[in-house]
PDB file of C-alpha atoms in Angstrom:
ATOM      1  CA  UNK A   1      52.620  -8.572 -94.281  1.00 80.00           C
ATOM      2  CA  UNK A   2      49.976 -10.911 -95.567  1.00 83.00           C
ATOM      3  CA  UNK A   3      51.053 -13.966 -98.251  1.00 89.00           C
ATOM      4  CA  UNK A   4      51.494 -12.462-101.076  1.00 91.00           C
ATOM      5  CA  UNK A   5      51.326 -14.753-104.569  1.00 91.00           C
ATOM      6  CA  UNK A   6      52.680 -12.491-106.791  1.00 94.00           C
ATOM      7  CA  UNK A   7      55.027 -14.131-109.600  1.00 91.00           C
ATOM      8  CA  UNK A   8      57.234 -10.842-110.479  1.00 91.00           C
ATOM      9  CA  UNK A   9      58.549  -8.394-108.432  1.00 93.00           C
ATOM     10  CA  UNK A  10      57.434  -5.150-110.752  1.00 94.00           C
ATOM     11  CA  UNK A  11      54.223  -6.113-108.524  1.00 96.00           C
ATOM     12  CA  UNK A  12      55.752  -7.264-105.389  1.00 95.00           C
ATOM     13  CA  UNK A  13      56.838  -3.444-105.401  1.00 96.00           C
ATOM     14  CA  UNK A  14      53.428  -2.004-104.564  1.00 96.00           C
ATOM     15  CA  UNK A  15      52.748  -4.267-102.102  1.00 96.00           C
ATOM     16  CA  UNK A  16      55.610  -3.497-100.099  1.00 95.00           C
ATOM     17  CA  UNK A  17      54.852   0.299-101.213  1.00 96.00           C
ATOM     18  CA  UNK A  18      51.082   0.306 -99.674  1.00 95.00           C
ATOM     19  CA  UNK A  19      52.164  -1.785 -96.725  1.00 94.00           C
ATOM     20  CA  UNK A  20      55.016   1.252 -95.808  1.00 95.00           C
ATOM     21  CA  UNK A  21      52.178   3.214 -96.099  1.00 95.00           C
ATOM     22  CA  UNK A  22      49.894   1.725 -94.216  1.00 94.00           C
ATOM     23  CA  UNK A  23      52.467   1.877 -91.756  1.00 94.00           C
ATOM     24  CA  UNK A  24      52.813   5.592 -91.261  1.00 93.00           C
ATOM     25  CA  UNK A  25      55.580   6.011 -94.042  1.00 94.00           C
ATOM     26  CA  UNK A  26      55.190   9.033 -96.280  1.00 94.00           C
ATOM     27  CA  UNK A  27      58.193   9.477 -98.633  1.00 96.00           C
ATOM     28  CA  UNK A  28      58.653   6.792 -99.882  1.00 96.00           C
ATOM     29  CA  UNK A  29      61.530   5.990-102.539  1.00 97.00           C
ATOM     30  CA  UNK A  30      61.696   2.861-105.373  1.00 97.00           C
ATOM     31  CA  UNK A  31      64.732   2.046-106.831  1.00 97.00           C
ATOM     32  CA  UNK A  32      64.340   0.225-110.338  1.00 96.00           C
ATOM     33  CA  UNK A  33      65.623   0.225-113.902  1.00 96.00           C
ATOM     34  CA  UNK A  34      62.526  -1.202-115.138  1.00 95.00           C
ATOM     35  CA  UNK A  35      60.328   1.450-117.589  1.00 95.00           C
ATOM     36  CA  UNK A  36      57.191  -1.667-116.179  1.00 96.00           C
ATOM     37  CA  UNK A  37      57.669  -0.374-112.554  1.00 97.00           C
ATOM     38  CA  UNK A  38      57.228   3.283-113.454  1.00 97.00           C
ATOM     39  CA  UNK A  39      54.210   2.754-115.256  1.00 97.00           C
ATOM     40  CA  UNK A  40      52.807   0.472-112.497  1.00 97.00           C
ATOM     41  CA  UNK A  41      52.961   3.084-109.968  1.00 98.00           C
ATOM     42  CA  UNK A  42      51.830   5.932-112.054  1.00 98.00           C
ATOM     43  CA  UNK A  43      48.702   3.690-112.648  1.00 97.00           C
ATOM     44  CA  UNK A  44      48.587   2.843-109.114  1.00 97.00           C
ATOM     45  CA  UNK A  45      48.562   6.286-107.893  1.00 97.00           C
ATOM     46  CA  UNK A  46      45.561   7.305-107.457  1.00 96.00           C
ATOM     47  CA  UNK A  47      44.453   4.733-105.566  1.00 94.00           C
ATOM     48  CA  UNK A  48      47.110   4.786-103.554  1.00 95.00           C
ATOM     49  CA  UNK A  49      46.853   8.582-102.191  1.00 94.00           C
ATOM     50  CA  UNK A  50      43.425   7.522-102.208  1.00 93.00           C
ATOM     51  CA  UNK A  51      44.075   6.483 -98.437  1.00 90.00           C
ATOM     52  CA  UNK A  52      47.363   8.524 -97.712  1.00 93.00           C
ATOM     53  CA  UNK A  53      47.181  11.887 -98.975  1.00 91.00           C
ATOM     54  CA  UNK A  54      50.255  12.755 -97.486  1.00 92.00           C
ATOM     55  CA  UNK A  55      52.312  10.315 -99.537  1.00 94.00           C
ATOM     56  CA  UNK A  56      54.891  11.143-101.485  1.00 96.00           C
ATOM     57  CA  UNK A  57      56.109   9.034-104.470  1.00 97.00           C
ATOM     58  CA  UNK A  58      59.315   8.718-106.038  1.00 98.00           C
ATOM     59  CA  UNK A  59      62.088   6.438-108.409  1.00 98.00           C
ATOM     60  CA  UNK A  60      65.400   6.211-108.311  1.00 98.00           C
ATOM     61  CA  UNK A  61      65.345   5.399-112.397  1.00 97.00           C
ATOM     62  CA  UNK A  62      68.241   4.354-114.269  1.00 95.00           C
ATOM     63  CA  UNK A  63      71.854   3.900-114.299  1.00 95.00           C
ATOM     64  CA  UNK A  64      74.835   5.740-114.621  1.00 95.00           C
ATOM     65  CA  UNK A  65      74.396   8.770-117.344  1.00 95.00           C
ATOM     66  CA  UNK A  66      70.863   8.246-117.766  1.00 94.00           C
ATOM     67  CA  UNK A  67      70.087   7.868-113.726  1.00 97.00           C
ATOM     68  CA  UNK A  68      67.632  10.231-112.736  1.00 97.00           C
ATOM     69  CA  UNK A  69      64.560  11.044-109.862  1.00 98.00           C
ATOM     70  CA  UNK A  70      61.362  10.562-111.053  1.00 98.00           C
ATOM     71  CA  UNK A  71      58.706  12.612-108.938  1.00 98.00           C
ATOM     72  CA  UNK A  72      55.863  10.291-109.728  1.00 97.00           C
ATOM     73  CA  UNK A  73      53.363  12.711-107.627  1.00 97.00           C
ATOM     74  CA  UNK A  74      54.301  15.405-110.136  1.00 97.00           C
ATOM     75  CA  UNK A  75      54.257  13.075-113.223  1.00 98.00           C
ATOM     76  CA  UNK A  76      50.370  11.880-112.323  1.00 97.00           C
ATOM     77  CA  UNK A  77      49.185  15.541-111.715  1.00 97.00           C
ATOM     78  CA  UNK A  78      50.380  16.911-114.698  1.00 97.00           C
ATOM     79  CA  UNK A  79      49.011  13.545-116.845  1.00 97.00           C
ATOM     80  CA  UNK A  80      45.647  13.739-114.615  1.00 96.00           C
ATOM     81  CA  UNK A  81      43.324  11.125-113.403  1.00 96.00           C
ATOM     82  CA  UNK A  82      42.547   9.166-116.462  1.00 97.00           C
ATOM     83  CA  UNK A  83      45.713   9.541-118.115  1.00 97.00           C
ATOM     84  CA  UNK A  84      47.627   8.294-115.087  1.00 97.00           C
ATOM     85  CA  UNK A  85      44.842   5.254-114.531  1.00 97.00           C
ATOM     86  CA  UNK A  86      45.215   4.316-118.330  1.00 98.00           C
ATOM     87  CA  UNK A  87      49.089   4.432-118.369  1.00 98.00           C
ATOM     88  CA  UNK A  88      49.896   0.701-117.733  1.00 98.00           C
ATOM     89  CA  UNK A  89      47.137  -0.563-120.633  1.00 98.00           C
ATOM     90  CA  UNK A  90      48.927   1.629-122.804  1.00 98.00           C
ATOM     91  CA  UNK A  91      52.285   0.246-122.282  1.00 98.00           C
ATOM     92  CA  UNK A  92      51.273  -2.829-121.904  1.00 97.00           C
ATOM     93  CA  UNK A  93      49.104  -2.436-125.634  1.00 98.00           C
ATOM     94  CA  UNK A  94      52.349  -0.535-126.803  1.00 97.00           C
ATOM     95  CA  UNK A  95      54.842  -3.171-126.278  1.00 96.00           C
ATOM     96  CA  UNK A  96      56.419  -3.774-122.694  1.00 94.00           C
ATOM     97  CA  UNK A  97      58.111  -7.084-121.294  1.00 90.00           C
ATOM     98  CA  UNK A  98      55.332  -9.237-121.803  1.00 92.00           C
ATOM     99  CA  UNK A  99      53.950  -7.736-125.197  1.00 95.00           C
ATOM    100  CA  UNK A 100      55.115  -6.962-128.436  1.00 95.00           C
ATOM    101  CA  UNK A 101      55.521  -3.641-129.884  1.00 95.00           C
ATOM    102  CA  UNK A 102      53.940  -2.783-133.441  1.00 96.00           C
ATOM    103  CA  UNK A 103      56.908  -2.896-135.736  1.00 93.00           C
ATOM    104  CA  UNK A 104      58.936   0.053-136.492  1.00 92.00           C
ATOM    105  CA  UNK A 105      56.614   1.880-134.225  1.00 95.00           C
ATOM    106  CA  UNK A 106      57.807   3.158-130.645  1.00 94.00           C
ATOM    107  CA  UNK A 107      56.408   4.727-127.264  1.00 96.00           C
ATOM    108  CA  UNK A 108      56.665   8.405-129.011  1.00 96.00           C
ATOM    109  CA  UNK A 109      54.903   7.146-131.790  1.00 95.00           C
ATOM    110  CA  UNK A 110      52.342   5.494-129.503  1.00 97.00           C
ATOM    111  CA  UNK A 111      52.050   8.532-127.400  1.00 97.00           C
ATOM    112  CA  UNK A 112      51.825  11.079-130.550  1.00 97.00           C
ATOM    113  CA  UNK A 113      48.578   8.626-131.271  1.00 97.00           C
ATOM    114  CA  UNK A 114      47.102   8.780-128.013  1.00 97.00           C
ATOM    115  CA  UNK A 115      47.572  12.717-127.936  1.00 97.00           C
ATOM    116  CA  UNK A 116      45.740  12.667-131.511  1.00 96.00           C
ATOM    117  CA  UNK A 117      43.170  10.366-130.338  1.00 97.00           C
ATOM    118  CA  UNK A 118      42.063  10.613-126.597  1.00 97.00           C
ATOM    119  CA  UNK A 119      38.819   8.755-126.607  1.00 97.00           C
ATOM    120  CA  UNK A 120      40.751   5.537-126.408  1.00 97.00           C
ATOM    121  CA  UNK A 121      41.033   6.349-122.979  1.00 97.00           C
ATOM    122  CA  UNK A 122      37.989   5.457-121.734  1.00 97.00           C
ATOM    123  CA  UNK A 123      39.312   1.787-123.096  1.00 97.00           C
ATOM    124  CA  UNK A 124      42.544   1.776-121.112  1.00 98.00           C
ATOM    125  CA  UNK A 125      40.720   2.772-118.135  1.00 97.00           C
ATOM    126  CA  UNK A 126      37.766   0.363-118.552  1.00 97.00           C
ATOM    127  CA  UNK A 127      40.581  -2.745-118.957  1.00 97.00           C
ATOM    128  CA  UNK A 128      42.201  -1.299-116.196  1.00 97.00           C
ATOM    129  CA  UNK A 129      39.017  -0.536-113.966  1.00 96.00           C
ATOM    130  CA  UNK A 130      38.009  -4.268-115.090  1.00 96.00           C
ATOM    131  CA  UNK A 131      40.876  -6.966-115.167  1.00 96.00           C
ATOM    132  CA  UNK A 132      40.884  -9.742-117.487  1.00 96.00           C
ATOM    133  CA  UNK A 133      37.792  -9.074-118.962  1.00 95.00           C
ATOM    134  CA  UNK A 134      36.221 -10.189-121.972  1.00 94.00           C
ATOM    135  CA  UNK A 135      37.344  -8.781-125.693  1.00 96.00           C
ATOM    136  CA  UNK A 136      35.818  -9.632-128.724  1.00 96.00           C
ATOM    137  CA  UNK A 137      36.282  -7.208-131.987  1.00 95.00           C
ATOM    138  CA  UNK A 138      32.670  -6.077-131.880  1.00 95.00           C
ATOM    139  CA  UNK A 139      32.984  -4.850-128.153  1.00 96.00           C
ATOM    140  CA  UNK A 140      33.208  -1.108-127.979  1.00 96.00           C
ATOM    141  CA  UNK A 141      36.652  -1.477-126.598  1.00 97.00           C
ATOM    142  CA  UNK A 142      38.238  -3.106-128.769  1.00 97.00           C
ATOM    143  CA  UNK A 143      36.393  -0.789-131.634  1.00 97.00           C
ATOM    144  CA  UNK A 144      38.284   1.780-129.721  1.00 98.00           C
ATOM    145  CA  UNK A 145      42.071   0.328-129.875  1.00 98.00           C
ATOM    146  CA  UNK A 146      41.615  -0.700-133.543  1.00 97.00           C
ATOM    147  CA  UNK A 147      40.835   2.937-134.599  1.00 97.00           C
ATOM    148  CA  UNK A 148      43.648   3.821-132.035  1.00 98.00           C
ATOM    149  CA  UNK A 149      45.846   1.177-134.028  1.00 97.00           C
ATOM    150  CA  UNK A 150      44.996   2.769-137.174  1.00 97.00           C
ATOM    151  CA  UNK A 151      46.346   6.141-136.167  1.00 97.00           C
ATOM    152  CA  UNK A 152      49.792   4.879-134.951  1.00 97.00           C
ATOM    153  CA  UNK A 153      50.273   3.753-138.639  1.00 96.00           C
ATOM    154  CA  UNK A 154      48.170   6.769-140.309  1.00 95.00           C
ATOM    155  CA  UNK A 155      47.532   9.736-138.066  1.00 93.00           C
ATOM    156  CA  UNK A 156      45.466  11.060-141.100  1.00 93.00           C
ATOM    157  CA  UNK A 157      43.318   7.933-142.017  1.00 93.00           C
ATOM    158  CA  UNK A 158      39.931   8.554-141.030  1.00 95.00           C
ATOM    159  CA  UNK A 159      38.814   4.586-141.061  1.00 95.00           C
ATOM    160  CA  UNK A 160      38.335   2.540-138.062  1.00 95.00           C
ATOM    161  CA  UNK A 161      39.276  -0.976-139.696  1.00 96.00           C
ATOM    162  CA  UNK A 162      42.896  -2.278-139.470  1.00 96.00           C
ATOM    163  CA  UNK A 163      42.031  -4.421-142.663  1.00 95.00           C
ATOM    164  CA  UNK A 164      40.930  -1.689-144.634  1.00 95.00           C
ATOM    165  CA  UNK A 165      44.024   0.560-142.944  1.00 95.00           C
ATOM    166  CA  UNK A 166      46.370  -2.212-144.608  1.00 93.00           C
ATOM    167  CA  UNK A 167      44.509  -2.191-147.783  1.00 91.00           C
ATOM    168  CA  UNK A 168      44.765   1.105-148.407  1.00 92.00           C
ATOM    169  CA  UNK A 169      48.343   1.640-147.116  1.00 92.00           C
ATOM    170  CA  UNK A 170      49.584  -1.397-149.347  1.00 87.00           C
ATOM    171  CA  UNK A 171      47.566  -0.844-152.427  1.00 83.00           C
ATOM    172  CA  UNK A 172      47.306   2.683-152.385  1.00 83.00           C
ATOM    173  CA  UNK A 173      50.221   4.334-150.386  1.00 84.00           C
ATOM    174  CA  UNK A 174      52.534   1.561-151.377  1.00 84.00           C
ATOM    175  CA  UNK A 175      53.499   0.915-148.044  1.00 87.00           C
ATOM    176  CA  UNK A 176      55.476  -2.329-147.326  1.00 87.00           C
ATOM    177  CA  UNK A 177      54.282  -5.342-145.450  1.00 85.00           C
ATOM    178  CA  UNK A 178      55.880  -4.641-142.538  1.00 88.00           C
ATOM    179  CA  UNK A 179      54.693  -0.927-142.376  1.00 92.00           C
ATOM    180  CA  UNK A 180      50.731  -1.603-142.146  1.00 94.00           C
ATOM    181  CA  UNK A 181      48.922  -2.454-139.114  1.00 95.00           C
ATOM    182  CA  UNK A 182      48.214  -5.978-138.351  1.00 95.00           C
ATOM    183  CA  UNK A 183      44.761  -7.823-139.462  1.00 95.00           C
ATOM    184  CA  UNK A 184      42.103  -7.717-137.219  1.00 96.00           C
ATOM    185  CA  UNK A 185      42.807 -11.171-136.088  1.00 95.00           C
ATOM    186  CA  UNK A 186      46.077 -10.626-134.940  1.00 96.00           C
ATOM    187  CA  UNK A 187      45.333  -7.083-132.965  1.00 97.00           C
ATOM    188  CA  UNK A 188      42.670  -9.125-131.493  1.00 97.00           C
ATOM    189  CA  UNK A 189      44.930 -11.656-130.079  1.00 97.00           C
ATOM    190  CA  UNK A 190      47.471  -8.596-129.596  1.00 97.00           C
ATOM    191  CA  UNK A 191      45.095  -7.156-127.428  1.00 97.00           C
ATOM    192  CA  UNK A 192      44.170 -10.380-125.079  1.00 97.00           C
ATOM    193  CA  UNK A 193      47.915 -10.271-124.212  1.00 97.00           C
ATOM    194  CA  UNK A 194      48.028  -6.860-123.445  1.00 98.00           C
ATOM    195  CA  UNK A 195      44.869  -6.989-121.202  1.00 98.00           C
ATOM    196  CA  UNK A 196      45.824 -10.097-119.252  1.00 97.00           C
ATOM    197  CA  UNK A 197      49.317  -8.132-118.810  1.00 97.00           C
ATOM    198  CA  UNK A 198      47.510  -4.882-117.695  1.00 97.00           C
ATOM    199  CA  UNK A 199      44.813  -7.018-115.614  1.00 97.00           C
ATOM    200  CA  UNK A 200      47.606  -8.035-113.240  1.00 96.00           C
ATOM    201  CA  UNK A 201      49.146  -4.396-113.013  1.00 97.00           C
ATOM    202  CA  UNK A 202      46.130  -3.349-112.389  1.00 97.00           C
ATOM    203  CA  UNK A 203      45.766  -5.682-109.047  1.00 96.00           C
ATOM    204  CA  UNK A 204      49.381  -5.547-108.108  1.00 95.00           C
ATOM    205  CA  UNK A 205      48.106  -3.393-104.903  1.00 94.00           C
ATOM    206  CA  UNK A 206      46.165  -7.161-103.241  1.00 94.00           C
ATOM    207  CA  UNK A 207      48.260  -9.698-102.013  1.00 93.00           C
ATOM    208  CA  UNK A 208      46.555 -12.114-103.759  1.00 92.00           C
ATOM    209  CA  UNK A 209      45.800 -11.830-107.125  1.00 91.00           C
ATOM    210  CA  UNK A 210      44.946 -15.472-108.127  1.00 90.00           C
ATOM    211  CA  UNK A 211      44.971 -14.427-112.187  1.00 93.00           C
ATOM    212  CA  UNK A 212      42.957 -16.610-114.229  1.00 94.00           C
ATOM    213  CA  UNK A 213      45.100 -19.374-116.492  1.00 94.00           C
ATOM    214  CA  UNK A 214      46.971 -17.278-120.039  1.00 95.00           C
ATOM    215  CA  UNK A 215      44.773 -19.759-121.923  1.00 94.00           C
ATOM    216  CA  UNK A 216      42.317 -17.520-124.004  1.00 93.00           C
ATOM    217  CA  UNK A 217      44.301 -14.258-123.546  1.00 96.00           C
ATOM    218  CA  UNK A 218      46.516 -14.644-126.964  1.00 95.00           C
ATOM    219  CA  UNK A 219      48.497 -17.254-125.367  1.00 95.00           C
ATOM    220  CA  UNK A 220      48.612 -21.535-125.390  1.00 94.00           C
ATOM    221  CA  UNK A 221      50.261 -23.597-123.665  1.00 93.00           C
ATOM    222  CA  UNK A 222      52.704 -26.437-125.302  1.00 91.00           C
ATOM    223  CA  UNK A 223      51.351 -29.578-124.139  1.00 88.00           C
ATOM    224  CA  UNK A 224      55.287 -31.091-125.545  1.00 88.00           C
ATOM    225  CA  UNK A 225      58.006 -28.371-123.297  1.00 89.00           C
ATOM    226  CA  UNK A 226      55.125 -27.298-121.292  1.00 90.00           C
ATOM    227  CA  UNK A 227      55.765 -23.538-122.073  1.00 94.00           C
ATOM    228  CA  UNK A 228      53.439 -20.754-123.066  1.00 94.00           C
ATOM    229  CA  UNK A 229      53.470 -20.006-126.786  1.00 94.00           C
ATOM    230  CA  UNK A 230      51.709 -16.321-128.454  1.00 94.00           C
ATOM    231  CA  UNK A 231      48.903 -16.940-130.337  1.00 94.00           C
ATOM    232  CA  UNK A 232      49.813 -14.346-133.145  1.00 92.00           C
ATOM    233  CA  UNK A 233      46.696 -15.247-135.088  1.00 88.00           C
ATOM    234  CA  UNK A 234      43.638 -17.597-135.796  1.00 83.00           C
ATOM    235  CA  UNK A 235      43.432 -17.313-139.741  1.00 77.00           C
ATOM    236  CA  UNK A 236      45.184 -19.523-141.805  1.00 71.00           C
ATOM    237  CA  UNK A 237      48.651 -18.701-143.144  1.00 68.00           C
ATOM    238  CA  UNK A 238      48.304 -16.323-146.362  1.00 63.00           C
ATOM    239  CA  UNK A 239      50.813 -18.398-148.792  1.00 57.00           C
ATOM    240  CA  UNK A 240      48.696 -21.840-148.013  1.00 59.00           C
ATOM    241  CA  UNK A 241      44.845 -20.147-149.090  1.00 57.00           C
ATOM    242  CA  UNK A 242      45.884 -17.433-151.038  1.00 62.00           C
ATOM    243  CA  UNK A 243      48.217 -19.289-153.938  1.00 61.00           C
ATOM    244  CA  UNK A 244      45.648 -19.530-156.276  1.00 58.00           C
ATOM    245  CA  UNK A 245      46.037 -16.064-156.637  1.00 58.00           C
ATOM    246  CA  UNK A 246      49.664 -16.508-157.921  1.00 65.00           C
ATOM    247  CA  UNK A 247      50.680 -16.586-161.486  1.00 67.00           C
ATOM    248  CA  UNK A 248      53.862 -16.702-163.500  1.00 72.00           C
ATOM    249  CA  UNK A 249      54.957 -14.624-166.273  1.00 71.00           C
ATOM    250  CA  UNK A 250      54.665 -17.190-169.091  1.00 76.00           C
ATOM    251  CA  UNK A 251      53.270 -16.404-172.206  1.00 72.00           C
ATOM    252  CA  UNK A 252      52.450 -19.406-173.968  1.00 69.00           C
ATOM    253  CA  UNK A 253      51.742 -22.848-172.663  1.00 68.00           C
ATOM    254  CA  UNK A 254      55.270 -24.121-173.785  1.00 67.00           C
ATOM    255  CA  UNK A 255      57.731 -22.194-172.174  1.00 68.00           C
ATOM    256  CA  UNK A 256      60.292 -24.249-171.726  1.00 62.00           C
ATOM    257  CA  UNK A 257      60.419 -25.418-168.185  1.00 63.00           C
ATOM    258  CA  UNK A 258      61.163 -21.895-167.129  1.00 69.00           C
ATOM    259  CA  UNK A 259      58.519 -21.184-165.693  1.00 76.00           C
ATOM    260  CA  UNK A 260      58.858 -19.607-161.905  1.00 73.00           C
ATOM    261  CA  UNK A 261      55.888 -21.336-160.583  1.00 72.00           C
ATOM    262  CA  UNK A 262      58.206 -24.671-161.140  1.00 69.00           C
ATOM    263  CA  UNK A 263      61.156 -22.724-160.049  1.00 70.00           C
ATOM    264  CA  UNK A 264      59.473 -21.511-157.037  1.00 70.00           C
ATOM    265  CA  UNK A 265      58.403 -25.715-156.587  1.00 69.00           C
ATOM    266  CA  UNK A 266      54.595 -24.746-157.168  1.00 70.00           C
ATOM    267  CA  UNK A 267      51.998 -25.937-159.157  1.00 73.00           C
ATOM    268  CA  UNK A 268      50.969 -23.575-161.708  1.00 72.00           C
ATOM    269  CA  UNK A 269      47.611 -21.674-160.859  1.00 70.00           C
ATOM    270  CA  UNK A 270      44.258 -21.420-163.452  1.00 67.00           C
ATOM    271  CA  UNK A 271      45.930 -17.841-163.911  1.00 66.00           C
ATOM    272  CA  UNK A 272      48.916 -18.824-165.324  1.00 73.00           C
ATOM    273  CA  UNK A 273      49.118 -19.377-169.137  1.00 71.00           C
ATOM    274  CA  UNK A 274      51.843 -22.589-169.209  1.00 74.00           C
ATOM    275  CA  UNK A 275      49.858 -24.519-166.925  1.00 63.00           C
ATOM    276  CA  UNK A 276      53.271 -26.610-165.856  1.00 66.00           C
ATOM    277  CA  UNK A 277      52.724 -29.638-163.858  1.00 62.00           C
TER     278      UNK A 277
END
């Protein structure tokens, strides 16, 4: 086999898959208890049998109990082309080893979503058909996972804005903070992880992938322990800009020193009627 540079061995697997087959083999069998492999190959599919139409595709999945044959040849028909193709930017976006999950919501969740909304397809696919390439949030891609975000949290919201989606969930629905959808800055940053993630799935099947540095994909390096740190957002933290909209429940301006501004070791705001220093 040719030197291969891979870093993890969920990718390591298809090159030693395409090289059996390149080799004459045709049922071939993976043994893993990784959910990462399983969506690797089911993205990788198509491409593979691309070239060996004979090949036959399965995992040995799981351990005792929950051990089980997964008949990924089967699986990809009965997603289809796109589907399969899209599956790893979808874990990947949904939360896998290397990405965070939206809190409180799961793959079923996810996948309810996708059913509801299938035109975010054509963004999987086009990270997936494109690796590492460029997001902002007015690119028609991203467009497409914030709407797509926006449904995981609200399958009945009709607005395309994860801002507005936590607006109206928190002043309207009374959802709590940790039940709305992230801003827009964090999803963005959400979503550079997820693509760099799905960029090298998606070129697991060359020996050499040389991926670009994390830098810029939602991640920065520590320049102190030398370890990459998430970038969970750009915008400044919410208790440091947004205290002058804080007030205390004084109702005169002597009250005593019991104020909870003074309490809370803040300085009272122009809103509050004690004004304590």
């Amino acid at each position: 086999m040719p030197r291969c540079d891979h870093e993890e061995a969920d990718t390591r697997i298809v090159v030693h898959l395409k090289d059996a087959l390149d080799k004459g083999c045709t049922n071939c069998l993976v043994r893993t208890v990784d959910t990462d492999v399983v969506a690797i190959l089911i993205g990788k599919y198509h491409s593979l049998t691309s070239q060996h139409q004979m090949a036959a595709i399965w995992v040995a999945f799981g351990t005792g109990k929950n051990f089980m044959y997964l008949d990924i040849n089967a699986i990809c028909h009965a997603l289809g082309k796109d589907r399969s193709t899209a599956l790893p930017m979808f874990h990947s976006f949904t939360g896998c080893d290397t990405t965070s999950a939206f809190f409180g919501k799961g793959k079923k969740s996810a996948w309810e979503a996708w059913n509801a909304y299938v035109e975010v397809t054509e963004a999987f696919n086009n990270f997936m058909n494109h690796p590492y390439m460029t997001v902002t949030v007015n690119c028609k891609q991203f467009q497409l996972l914030e709407r797509f975000t926006v449904i995981i949290y609200n399958k009945t919201s009709n607005l395309d804005s994860v801002n507005e989606a936590r607006r109206e969930l928190f002043s309207q629905k009374n959802r709590p903070m940790e039940k709305i959808p992230p801003t827009q800055e964090a999803l963005l940053q959400h979503t550079l992880r997820a693509v760099y993630q799905a960029g090298i799935w998606a070129t697991s099947d060359q020996c050499e992938q040389k991926p670009p540095t994390p830098e810029g994909f939602g991640w920065t390096l520590e320049s102190a322990t030398k370890t990459w740190r998430p970038v969970w957002s750009n915008l400044p933290v919410a208790s440091q800009v947004c205290s002058e909209l804080v007030k205390c429940g004084c109702k005169s301006a002597t009250c005593g020193g019991r104020c909870s501004c003074k309490k809370a070791q803040w300085k009272c705001t122009e809103l509050c009627s004690c004004q304590c220093e």
